[in-house]
Amino acid sequence: MQSRRRSEALFQTALAHLPGGVNSPVRAFRAVGGTPFFVQSASGAHLLDIDGNRLLDYVGTWGPAILGHAHPRIIRAIQRAAERGTSFGVPNPLEVDLAVRVKSMVPNIEKIRFCNSGTEACMSAIRLARGFTRRDLILKFDGCYHGHADSLLVKAGSGALTFGHPDSAGVPADFARHTMVLPFNDEAAIRAAFSQRGSEIAAVIVEGVPANAGLYLPLPGFYEAIASLCREYGAVFIFDEVMTGFRLGQGGGAQKVYGLQPDLSCFGKIIGGGLPVGAFGGRAEIMDLLAPLGPVYQAGTLSGNPLAMAAGLAALDELNDSDAYTRLDALGEQLEAGMVDAARRAGIPVCWQRIGSMFCGYFTEGPVNNLADAMKSDRARFARFFHGMLSGGVFLAPSQFEAGFISAAHTPADIDRTVQVAAQVLATL
Ligand SMILES: *Cc1c(COP(=O)(O)O)cnc(C)c1O
């Protein structure tokens, strides 16, 4: 058992000064119990905490660290940019460079705007879609997360076609009324929604692959149905690739995997190379409605920040220049084979879900195709599994309802060790 005395003491101090001791809720370990650790430094696939424990990291800063932590190419790019100044508030060439690079990798982007977080990207894409269509209603899916803007912190009402309800205190019911929430993978529900209210729907927003309630995949035909309904009714198809963008291979993300042409795409996480960035882009006809060209307002003092642009460029260049995606897929397969086998040997039902280097093991028989299925997992068992893994030096996301991420800095030996630790822990559950 590793000592976490320093982290525990610092967390007590943090609790006095930061609400819940953290700046983002899932970091507080509430879903698994115990106290979070503080990171001293990180390199490659490993974190070093302030008690000196070295942890193999499958959180990867929730996705951005696809090349591992402190990748030399990214660090150099940030250093070089910082020496020239950290923010100007007037255009800098790196903004154009990153726009050109993203466009060269994502065919569906004609114009792009950078902002500072995935939340901002989705919030702004929604406003833009509403401005473009002159309609108010947004359609989203249960369990999909698009950041914490008011229109998107909405959960399903009691019937599938009722108005959404606020999913947070502070979100006016009047706002939630403009968002309809449907079960993911339910083609009939979305067809019914369009046939009843199609002329009011400004946009459908969906995650590239839902990965904010664990991980589940679209059934064949589901995304195609969304795309064709949007076309038929003149609604904007917004594909939220904040998590999946540049994670799932060359060509942008899930839109390449599933052969889709969304009207607007949202990015974040990897596109900032570990610095705070968001972006949204797509059809020029829609994007050109943004201020200063058009009537849809959107702005940011630090948007297009040179450090963030430099880090994003370095990350995308490294992904282009290396065989990272091939290795990530192979590591993903290796982890899957090992974990499925370990669970079978332990006689514990685990529904293992994976696409490329993103994964989630639900403690349930499965199948898991939507939020209701995911909720069947044994969360108490997950919490014991999480703490067992942490004691064995492996850091998984501290919630059953988060995806795990492999980085290009993980090695086959790291994966082997992970599977060995998991086999030992599963045997105690
Ligand atoms: C993380 C995430 C967001 C929000 O991004 P932030 O940078 O945390 O604001 C939005 N959508 C998806 C799919 C995400 O995974």
Short mmCIF file of C-alpha atoms and ligand atoms in Angstrom, two decimals:
data_model
loop_
_atom_site.label_atom_id
_atom_site.label_comp_id
_atom_site.label_asym_id
_atom_site.label_seq_id
_atom_site.Cartn_x
_atom_site.Cartn_y
_atom_site.Cartn_z
CA MET A 1 0.00 0.00 0.00
CA GLN A 2 1.45 3.34 -1.04
CA SER A 3 1.48 6.20 1.45
CA ARG A 4 -0.54 9.26 0.49
CA ARG A 5 -0.01 11.24 3.66
CA ARG A 6 1.10 14.45 1.96
CA SER A 7 -1.75 14.37 -0.53
CA GLU A 8 -4.24 13.71 2.25
CA ALA A 9 -2.95 16.66 4.27
CA LEU A 10 -2.90 19.00 1.27
CA PHE A 11 -6.43 17.96 0.35
CA GLN A 12 -7.58 18.98 3.85
CA THR A 13 -6.05 22.41 3.19
CA ALA A 14 -7.60 22.53 -0.28
CA LEU A 15 -11.04 21.84 1.18
CA ALA A 16 -10.81 25.08 3.16
CA HIS A 17 -10.08 27.14 0.06
CA LEU A 18 -11.60 25.48 -3.01
CA PRO A 19 -15.19 24.19 -3.10
CA GLY A 20 -14.84 20.44 -2.62
CA GLY A 21 -11.08 20.89 -2.71
CA VAL A 22 -11.02 20.87 -6.53
CA ASN A 23 -11.62 22.94 -9.64
CA SER A 24 -13.57 20.26 -11.49
CA PRO A 25 -15.89 17.87 -9.64
CA VAL A 26 -14.83 14.38 -10.76
CA ARG A 27 -11.30 15.04 -9.46
CA ALA A 28 -12.64 14.90 -5.90
CA PHE A 29 -13.02 11.05 -5.96
CA ARG A 30 -16.62 11.32 -4.71
CA ALA A 31 -17.73 8.42 -6.95
CA VAL A 32 -15.16 6.02 -5.49
CA GLY A 33 -14.52 7.41 -2.00
CA GLY A 34 -11.19 8.37 -0.48
CA THR A 35 -9.15 11.47 -1.21
CA PRO A 36 -7.48 12.47 -4.47
CA PHE A 37 -3.72 12.64 -4.84
CA PHE A 38 -1.81 15.72 -5.97
CA VAL A 39 0.56 15.46 -8.92
CA GLN A 40 4.12 16.66 -8.55
CA SER A 41 5.06 16.02 -12.17
CA ALA A 42 4.22 13.83 -15.11
CA SER A 43 6.25 12.31 -17.90
CA GLY A 44 5.29 9.88 -20.64
CA ALA A 45 2.69 7.43 -19.34
CA HIS A 46 3.40 8.12 -15.66
CA LEU A 47 2.41 10.55 -12.92
CA LEU A 48 4.52 11.22 -9.86
CA ASP A 49 2.47 12.27 -6.84
CA ILE A 50 3.69 14.50 -4.01
CA ASP A 51 4.26 11.45 -1.79
CA GLY A 52 6.67 10.03 -4.35
CA ASN A 53 4.35 7.34 -5.75
CA ARG A 54 4.72 6.61 -9.44
CA LEU A 55 1.44 5.83 -11.17
CA LEU A 56 0.74 4.43 -14.60
CA ASP A 57 -1.84 6.89 -15.92
CA TYR A 58 -4.95 5.97 -17.91
CA VAL A 59 -6.66 9.33 -17.39
CA GLY A 60 -4.25 11.25 -19.62
CA THR A 61 -5.64 14.58 -18.43
CA TRP A 62 -9.06 13.27 -19.64
CA GLY A 63 -7.89 12.79 -23.20
CA PRO A 64 -5.43 15.48 -24.27
CA ALA A 65 -2.28 13.56 -23.33
CA ILE A 66 -2.48 11.23 -26.34
CA LEU A 67 1.29 11.49 -26.80
CA GLY A 68 1.97 11.05 -23.08
CA HIS A 69 2.80 13.77 -20.59
CA ALA A 70 5.42 16.46 -21.19
CA HIS A 71 6.12 15.33 -24.75
CA PRO A 72 9.42 17.00 -25.74
CA ARG A 73 8.09 18.35 -29.03
CA ILE A 74 5.12 20.02 -27.32
CA ILE A 75 7.19 21.39 -24.45
CA ARG A 76 9.73 22.88 -26.88
CA ALA A 77 6.95 24.51 -28.91
CA ILE A 78 5.41 26.05 -25.80
CA GLN A 79 8.78 27.31 -24.58
CA ARG A 80 9.59 28.87 -27.92
CA ALA A 81 6.20 30.57 -28.10
CA ALA A 82 6.37 31.78 -24.48
CA GLU A 83 9.67 33.53 -25.10
CA ARG A 84 7.89 35.71 -27.64
CA GLY A 85 5.05 36.65 -25.31
CA THR A 86 2.14 34.78 -23.80
CA SER A 87 -0.85 36.66 -25.18
CA PHE A 88 -1.37 39.59 -27.52
CA GLY A 89 -5.08 40.13 -28.07
CA VAL A 90 -4.27 40.82 -31.72
CA PRO A 91 -3.81 38.21 -34.44
CA ASN A 92 -0.74 35.95 -34.36
CA PRO A 93 0.43 33.68 -37.19
CA LEU A 94 0.04 30.47 -35.17
CA GLU A 95 -3.76 30.89 -35.28
CA VAL A 96 -3.67 30.64 -39.07
CA ASP A 97 -1.16 27.77 -38.97
CA LEU A 98 -3.35 25.69 -36.66
CA ALA A 99 -6.48 26.46 -38.70
CA VAL A 100 -4.72 25.30 -41.88
CA ARG A 101 -3.41 22.17 -40.14
CA VAL A 102 -6.84 21.21 -38.75
CA LYS A 103 -8.45 21.77 -42.16
CA SER A 104 -5.84 19.56 -43.81
CA MET A 105 -6.77 16.77 -41.38
CA VAL A 106 -10.56 17.21 -41.23
CA PRO A 107 -12.22 17.45 -44.65
CA ASN A 108 -15.54 18.72 -43.26
CA ILE A 109 -14.02 21.93 -41.88
CA GLU A 110 -14.13 24.95 -44.19
CA LYS A 111 -13.76 27.59 -41.49
CA ILE A 112 -12.83 27.24 -37.84
CA ARG A 113 -12.82 29.45 -34.75
CA PHE A 114 -10.64 28.79 -31.71
CA CYS A 115 -11.82 29.40 -28.17
CA ASN A 116 -10.60 28.26 -24.75
CA SER A 117 -12.47 25.09 -23.78
CA GLY A 118 -14.70 22.36 -25.10
CA THR A 119 -17.56 23.92 -23.15
CA GLU A 120 -17.16 27.17 -25.05
CA ALA A 121 -16.91 25.35 -28.37
CA CYS A 122 -20.22 23.50 -27.86
CA MET A 123 -21.98 26.50 -26.37
CA SER A 124 -20.93 28.67 -29.32
CA ALA A 125 -21.80 26.01 -31.92
CA ILE A 126 -25.30 25.85 -30.43
CA ARG A 127 -25.71 29.62 -30.59
CA LEU A 128 -24.45 29.62 -34.16
CA ALA A 129 -26.88 26.87 -35.17
CA ARG A 130 -29.74 28.78 -33.60
CA GLY A 131 -28.67 31.96 -35.38
CA PHE A 132 -28.34 30.15 -38.69
CA THR A 133 -31.71 28.38 -38.55
CA ARG A 134 -33.57 31.07 -36.60
CA ARG A 135 -34.97 28.26 -34.48
CA ASP A 136 -34.54 27.61 -30.73
CA LEU A 137 -34.96 23.89 -30.06
CA ILE A 138 -31.87 21.74 -29.50
CA LEU A 139 -31.89 17.96 -29.49
CA LYS A 140 -29.30 16.10 -27.42
CA PHE A 141 -28.88 12.58 -26.06
CA ASP A 142 -29.05 11.25 -22.54
CA GLY A 143 -25.56 10.63 -21.13
CA CYS A 144 -23.81 12.76 -23.75
CA TYR A 145 -21.81 15.60 -22.21
CA HIS A 146 -21.10 18.76 -24.12
CA GLY A 147 -19.67 20.94 -21.38
CA HIS A 148 -21.53 22.94 -18.79
CA ALA A 149 -23.37 25.65 -20.74
CA ASP A 150 -26.97 26.23 -19.63
CA SER A 151 -28.61 24.82 -22.79
CA LEU A 152 -26.64 21.62 -22.47
CA LEU A 153 -26.92 20.86 -18.76
CA VAL A 154 -30.31 19.35 -19.37
CA LYS A 155 -31.59 15.88 -18.62
CA ALA A 156 -34.47 13.89 -20.02
CA GLY A 157 -38.01 14.55 -18.86
CA SER A 158 -40.27 11.70 -17.80
CA GLY A 159 -41.30 10.77 -21.33
CA ALA A 160 -38.89 10.73 -24.25
CA LEU A 161 -40.63 13.59 -26.03
CA THR A 162 -41.24 15.87 -23.08
CA PHE A 163 -39.26 19.03 -22.42
CA GLY A 164 -35.85 18.68 -20.85
CA HIS A 165 -35.28 19.42 -17.17
CA PRO A 166 -32.34 21.35 -15.72
CA ASP A 167 -29.51 18.97 -14.80
CA SER A 168 -27.99 21.52 -12.42
CA ALA A 169 -29.28 24.04 -9.96
CA GLY A 170 -29.03 27.49 -11.49
CA VAL A 171 -30.23 26.47 -14.95
CA PRO A 172 -33.62 28.12 -15.48
CA ALA A 173 -36.39 25.71 -16.47
CA ASP A 174 -37.19 28.21 -19.22
CA PHE A 175 -33.79 27.51 -20.80
CA ALA A 176 -34.08 23.74 -20.39
CA ARG A 177 -37.40 23.93 -22.21
CA HIS A 178 -35.48 24.62 -25.42
CA THR A 179 -33.51 21.37 -25.19
CA MET A 180 -35.04 17.98 -25.87
CA VAL A 181 -33.18 14.94 -24.50
CA LEU A 182 -33.53 11.52 -26.15
CA PRO A 183 -32.05 8.10 -25.37
CA PHE A 184 -28.87 7.40 -27.35
CA ASN A 185 -29.12 4.70 -30.05
CA ASP A 186 -32.92 5.03 -30.21
CA GLU A 187 -33.61 5.71 -33.87
CA ALA A 188 -37.39 5.54 -33.40
CA ALA A 189 -37.25 8.28 -30.73
CA ILE A 190 -35.36 10.68 -32.93
CA ARG A 191 -37.64 9.99 -35.90
CA ALA A 192 -40.65 10.69 -33.67
CA ALA A 193 -39.07 13.91 -32.37
CA PHE A 194 -38.49 15.18 -35.90
CA SER A 195 -41.91 14.19 -37.13
CA GLN A 196 -43.53 16.08 -34.23
CA ARG A 197 -41.30 19.16 -34.00
CA GLY A 198 -38.89 19.02 -36.94
CA SER A 199 -39.58 22.57 -38.08
CA GLU A 200 -38.56 23.91 -34.63
CA ILE A 201 -35.27 22.00 -34.32
CA ALA A 202 -32.19 24.21 -34.74
CA ALA A 203 -29.62 21.48 -34.17
CA VAL A 204 -28.91 17.95 -33.07
CA ILE A 205 -25.73 17.67 -31.01
CA VAL A 206 -24.12 14.29 -30.36
CA GLU A 207 -20.72 13.11 -29.13
CA GLY A 208 -18.41 11.53 -31.71
CA VAL A 209 -18.60 8.47 -29.48
CA PRO A 210 -20.41 8.88 -26.17
CA ALA A 211 -17.55 8.75 -23.68
CA ASN A 212 -18.81 10.80 -20.74
CA ALA A 213 -20.91 8.04 -19.18
CA GLY A 214 -18.28 5.37 -19.61
CA LEU A 215 -18.12 4.43 -23.28
CA TYR A 216 -20.69 3.07 -25.67
CA LEU A 217 -20.83 3.02 -29.43
CA PRO A 218 -23.44 4.03 -31.99
CA LEU A 219 -25.42 1.13 -33.45
CA PRO A 220 -25.22 0.84 -37.24
CA GLY A 221 -27.48 3.39 -38.88
CA PHE A 222 -28.01 5.62 -35.84
CA TYR A 223 -25.72 8.47 -36.86
CA GLU A 224 -26.82 8.15 -40.49
CA ALA A 225 -30.42 8.61 -39.33
CA ILE A 226 -29.47 11.78 -37.43
CA ALA A 227 -27.62 13.16 -40.44
CA SER A 228 -30.43 12.46 -42.87
CA LEU A 229 -33.14 13.86 -40.56
CA CYS A 230 -31.09 17.03 -40.09
CA ARG A 231 -30.79 17.38 -43.86
CA GLU A 232 -34.46 16.72 -44.44
CA TYR A 233 -35.65 19.25 -41.84
CA GLY A 234 -32.93 21.87 -42.27
CA ALA A 235 -31.46 21.37 -38.80
CA VAL A 236 -27.73 21.74 -38.13
CA PHE A 237 -25.88 18.49 -37.36
CA ILE A 238 -23.32 19.30 -34.65
CA PHE A 239 -20.74 16.60 -34.00
CA ASP A 240 -19.02 17.05 -30.66
CA GLU A 241 -15.53 15.66 -31.17
CA VAL A 242 -14.00 17.37 -28.13
CA MET A 243 -13.01 13.91 -26.84
CA THR A 244 -12.78 11.88 -30.07
CA GLY A 245 -11.19 14.54 -32.29
CA PHE A 246 -7.67 13.42 -33.27
CA ARG A 247 -8.01 10.51 -30.81
CA LEU A 248 -9.47 7.98 -33.23
CA GLY A 249 -6.99 8.22 -36.07
CA GLN A 250 -6.02 10.24 -39.10
CA GLY A 251 -8.85 12.29 -40.56
CA GLY A 252 -10.16 14.09 -37.52
CA GLY A 253 -12.02 11.64 -35.37
CA ALA A 254 -15.31 9.78 -35.28
CA GLN A 255 -16.59 11.58 -38.39
CA LYS A 256 -13.96 9.73 -40.41
CA VAL A 257 -14.61 6.42 -38.64
CA TYR A 258 -18.36 6.61 -39.31
CA GLY A 259 -18.14 8.36 -42.68
CA LEU A 260 -20.16 11.41 -41.61
CA GLN A 261 -20.26 14.98 -42.86
CA PRO A 262 -21.51 17.05 -39.94
CA ASP A 263 -22.37 20.69 -40.54
CA LEU A 264 -20.38 21.79 -37.48
CA SER A 265 -17.76 19.98 -35.42
CA CYS A 266 -16.51 20.84 -31.94
CA PHE A 267 -12.98 20.18 -30.77
CA GLY A 268 -10.94 20.61 -27.61
CA LYS A 269 -8.60 18.46 -25.52
CA ILE A 270 -6.03 17.03 -28.00
CA ILE A 271 -6.26 20.05 -30.30
CA GLY A 272 -4.65 22.14 -27.54
CA GLY A 273 -1.80 19.73 -26.81
CA GLY A 274 -2.58 19.95 -23.09
CA LEU A 275 -3.21 23.70 -22.96
CA PRO A 276 -6.71 25.16 -22.62
CA VAL A 277 -8.26 25.20 -26.10
CA GLY A 278 -11.56 24.62 -27.81
CA ALA A 279 -12.55 25.03 -31.44
CA PHE A 280 -15.62 24.76 -33.57
CA GLY A 281 -15.79 24.73 -37.32
CA GLY A 282 -17.58 23.44 -40.38
CA ARG A 283 -19.48 24.79 -43.35
CA ALA A 284 -18.35 28.31 -44.31
CA GLU A 285 -21.95 29.33 -44.97
CA ILE A 286 -22.71 28.77 -41.28
CA MET A 287 -19.37 29.86 -39.80
CA ASP A 288 -19.51 33.19 -41.64
CA LEU A 289 -22.52 34.18 -39.55
CA LEU A 290 -20.11 34.71 -36.64
CA ALA A 291 -19.14 38.24 -35.61
CA PRO A 292 -17.49 40.25 -37.13
CA LEU A 293 -18.97 38.95 -40.43
CA GLY A 294 -22.42 38.11 -39.16
CA PRO A 295 -24.94 38.63 -36.38
CA VAL A 296 -23.93 35.74 -34.06
CA TYR A 297 -21.72 37.09 -31.27
CA GLN A 298 -18.77 35.09 -29.98
CA ALA A 299 -15.45 36.36 -28.63
CA GLY A 300 -12.53 35.64 -26.29
CA THR A 301 -9.70 37.70 -24.79
CA LEU A 302 -7.37 34.69 -24.81
CA SER A 303 -8.83 32.90 -27.86
CA GLY A 304 -6.14 31.80 -30.30
CA ASN A 305 -3.57 32.13 -27.53
CA PRO A 306 -0.08 31.65 -29.00
CA LEU A 307 1.05 29.09 -26.41
CA ALA A 308 -2.06 27.00 -26.92
CA MET A 309 -1.85 27.25 -30.72
CA ALA A 310 1.83 26.24 -30.60
CA ALA A 311 1.09 23.27 -28.34
CA GLY A 312 -1.81 22.15 -30.54
CA LEU A 313 0.28 22.40 -33.70
CA ALA A 314 3.10 20.40 -32.15
CA ALA A 315 0.67 17.71 -31.01
CA LEU A 316 -1.02 17.41 -34.42
CA ASP A 317 2.34 17.45 -36.22
CA GLU A 318 3.65 14.66 -34.02
CA LEU A 319 0.47 12.62 -34.60
CA ASN A 320 0.90 13.15 -38.36
CA ASP A 321 4.60 12.33 -38.41
CA SER A 322 4.55 9.24 -36.20
CA ASP A 323 2.88 5.84 -36.21
CA ALA A 324 1.07 6.79 -32.99
CA TYR A 325 -2.41 5.65 -34.09
CA THR A 326 -1.22 2.22 -35.19
CA ARG A 327 0.52 1.71 -31.87
CA LEU A 328 -2.44 3.06 -29.90
CA ASP A 329 -4.78 0.59 -31.63
CA ALA A 330 -2.42 -2.30 -30.91
CA LEU A 331 -2.13 -1.30 -27.25
CA GLY A 332 -5.91 -0.99 -27.05
CA GLU A 333 -6.33 -4.50 -28.42
CA GLN A 334 -3.74 -5.86 -26.04
CA LEU A 335 -5.44 -4.27 -23.04
CA GLU A 336 -8.84 -5.50 -24.16
CA ALA A 337 -7.71 -9.09 -24.64
CA GLY A 338 -5.98 -9.09 -21.24
CA MET A 339 -8.82 -7.48 -19.31
CA VAL A 340 -11.56 -9.60 -20.86
CA ASP A 341 -9.58 -12.73 -20.03
CA ALA A 342 -8.81 -11.56 -16.47
CA ALA A 343 -12.50 -10.85 -15.78
CA ARG A 344 -13.53 -14.23 -17.21
CA ARG A 345 -11.00 -16.05 -15.03
CA ALA A 346 -12.21 -14.17 -11.96
CA GLY A 347 -15.82 -15.00 -12.88
CA ILE A 348 -16.81 -11.33 -12.71
CA PRO A 349 -19.19 -9.92 -15.33
CA VAL A 350 -17.46 -7.07 -17.13
CA CYS A 351 -18.76 -5.50 -20.31
CA TRP A 352 -15.58 -4.25 -21.97
CA GLN A 353 -16.08 -1.41 -24.42
CA ARG A 354 -13.38 0.03 -26.63
CA ILE A 355 -12.72 2.06 -29.71
CA GLY A 356 -9.03 2.54 -30.57
CA SER A 357 -7.26 3.80 -27.47
CA MET A 358 -10.44 4.71 -25.49
CA PHE A 359 -11.99 2.11 -23.22
CA CYS A 360 -14.39 1.41 -20.37
CA GLY A 361 -15.03 -1.77 -18.42
CA TYR A 362 -18.55 -1.73 -17.01
CA PHE A 363 -19.21 -4.08 -14.10
CA THR A 364 -22.30 -5.56 -15.72
CA GLU A 365 -23.10 -8.29 -18.22
CA GLY A 366 -24.05 -5.79 -20.92
CA PRO A 367 -24.69 -5.03 -23.64
CA VAL A 368 -24.28 -1.30 -22.95
CA ASN A 369 -25.74 0.86 -25.72
CA ASN A 370 -27.03 3.86 -23.79
CA LEU A 371 -27.10 5.55 -20.40
CA ALA A 372 -29.81 3.28 -18.98
CA ASP A 373 -27.66 0.21 -19.77
CA ALA A 374 -24.58 1.88 -18.27
CA MET A 375 -26.48 2.59 -15.06
CA LYS A 376 -26.86 -1.17 -14.49
CA SER A 377 -23.18 -1.48 -13.65
CA ASP A 378 -22.09 -2.35 -10.11
CA ARG A 379 -20.59 0.93 -8.95
CA ALA A 380 -19.58 -0.34 -5.50
CA ARG A 381 -17.57 -3.06 -7.21
CA PHE A 382 -16.01 -0.49 -9.53
CA ALA A 383 -14.98 1.61 -6.52
CA ARG A 384 -13.19 -1.39 -4.97
CA PHE A 385 -11.57 -2.16 -8.32
CA PHE A 386 -10.43 1.45 -8.72
CA HIS A 387 -8.78 1.53 -5.28
CA GLY A 388 -7.17 -1.87 -5.83
CA MET A 389 -5.68 -0.67 -9.10
CA LEU A 390 -4.49 2.58 -7.51
CA SER A 391 -2.77 0.63 -4.73
CA GLY A 392 -1.09 -1.42 -7.46
CA GLY A 393 0.20 1.78 -9.10
CA VAL A 394 -2.38 2.06 -11.88
CA PHE A 395 -4.52 5.20 -12.09
CA LEU A 396 -7.91 4.78 -13.76
CA ALA A 397 -10.56 7.50 -13.93
CA PRO A 398 -12.18 7.73 -10.47
CA SER A 399 -15.67 6.91 -11.74
CA GLN A 400 -17.39 4.04 -13.51
CA PHE A 401 -18.84 6.62 -15.87
CA GLU A 402 -15.63 7.87 -17.43
CA ALA A 403 -13.59 6.49 -20.31
CA GLY A 404 -9.96 5.45 -19.97
CA PHE A 405 -7.25 6.63 -22.34
CA ILE A 406 -4.09 4.93 -23.53
CA SER A 407 -1.26 7.18 -24.72
CA ALA A 408 1.43 6.63 -27.31
CA ALA A 409 3.90 6.66 -24.41
CA HIS A 410 2.40 3.46 -22.95
CA THR A 411 4.37 0.33 -23.81
CA PRO A 412 3.24 -3.27 -24.27
CA ALA A 413 5.02 -3.97 -20.96
CA ASP A 414 2.90 -1.27 -19.24
CA ILE A 415 -0.23 -2.95 -20.58
CA ASP A 416 0.96 -6.37 -19.38
CA ARG A 417 1.56 -5.00 -15.91
CA THR A 418 -1.88 -3.35 -15.91
CA VAL A 419 -3.51 -6.66 -16.76
CA GLN A 420 -1.52 -8.46 -14.05
CA VAL A 421 -2.56 -5.93 -11.41
CA ALA A 422 -6.17 -6.12 -12.62
CA ALA A 423 -6.16 -9.93 -12.42
CA GLN A 424 -4.99 -9.74 -8.80
CA VAL A 425 -7.56 -7.10 -7.90
CA LEU A 426 -10.44 -8.84 -9.67
CA ALA A 427 -9.68 -12.01 -7.71
CA THR A 428 -10.44 -10.06 -4.48
CA LEU A 429 -13.77 -8.63 -5.66
C1 LIG B 1 -14.59 17.32 -22.20
C2 LIG B 1 -15.74 17.45 -23.11
C3 LIG B 1 -16.39 18.69 -23.29
C4 LIG B 1 -16.08 19.89 -22.47
O1 LIG B 1 -14.78 20.34 -22.66
P1 LIG B 1 -14.07 21.25 -21.53
O2 LIG B 1 -12.77 21.62 -22.14
O3 LIG B 1 -13.95 20.37 -20.33
O4 LIG B 1 -14.95 22.40 -21.29
C5 LIG B 1 -17.38 18.76 -24.24
N1 LIG B 1 -17.73 17.70 -24.96
C6 LIG B 1 -17.13 16.50 -24.82
C7 LIG B 1 -17.53 15.36 -25.69
C8 LIG B 1 -16.13 16.33 -23.88
O5 LIG B 1 -15.57 15.14 -23.71
#
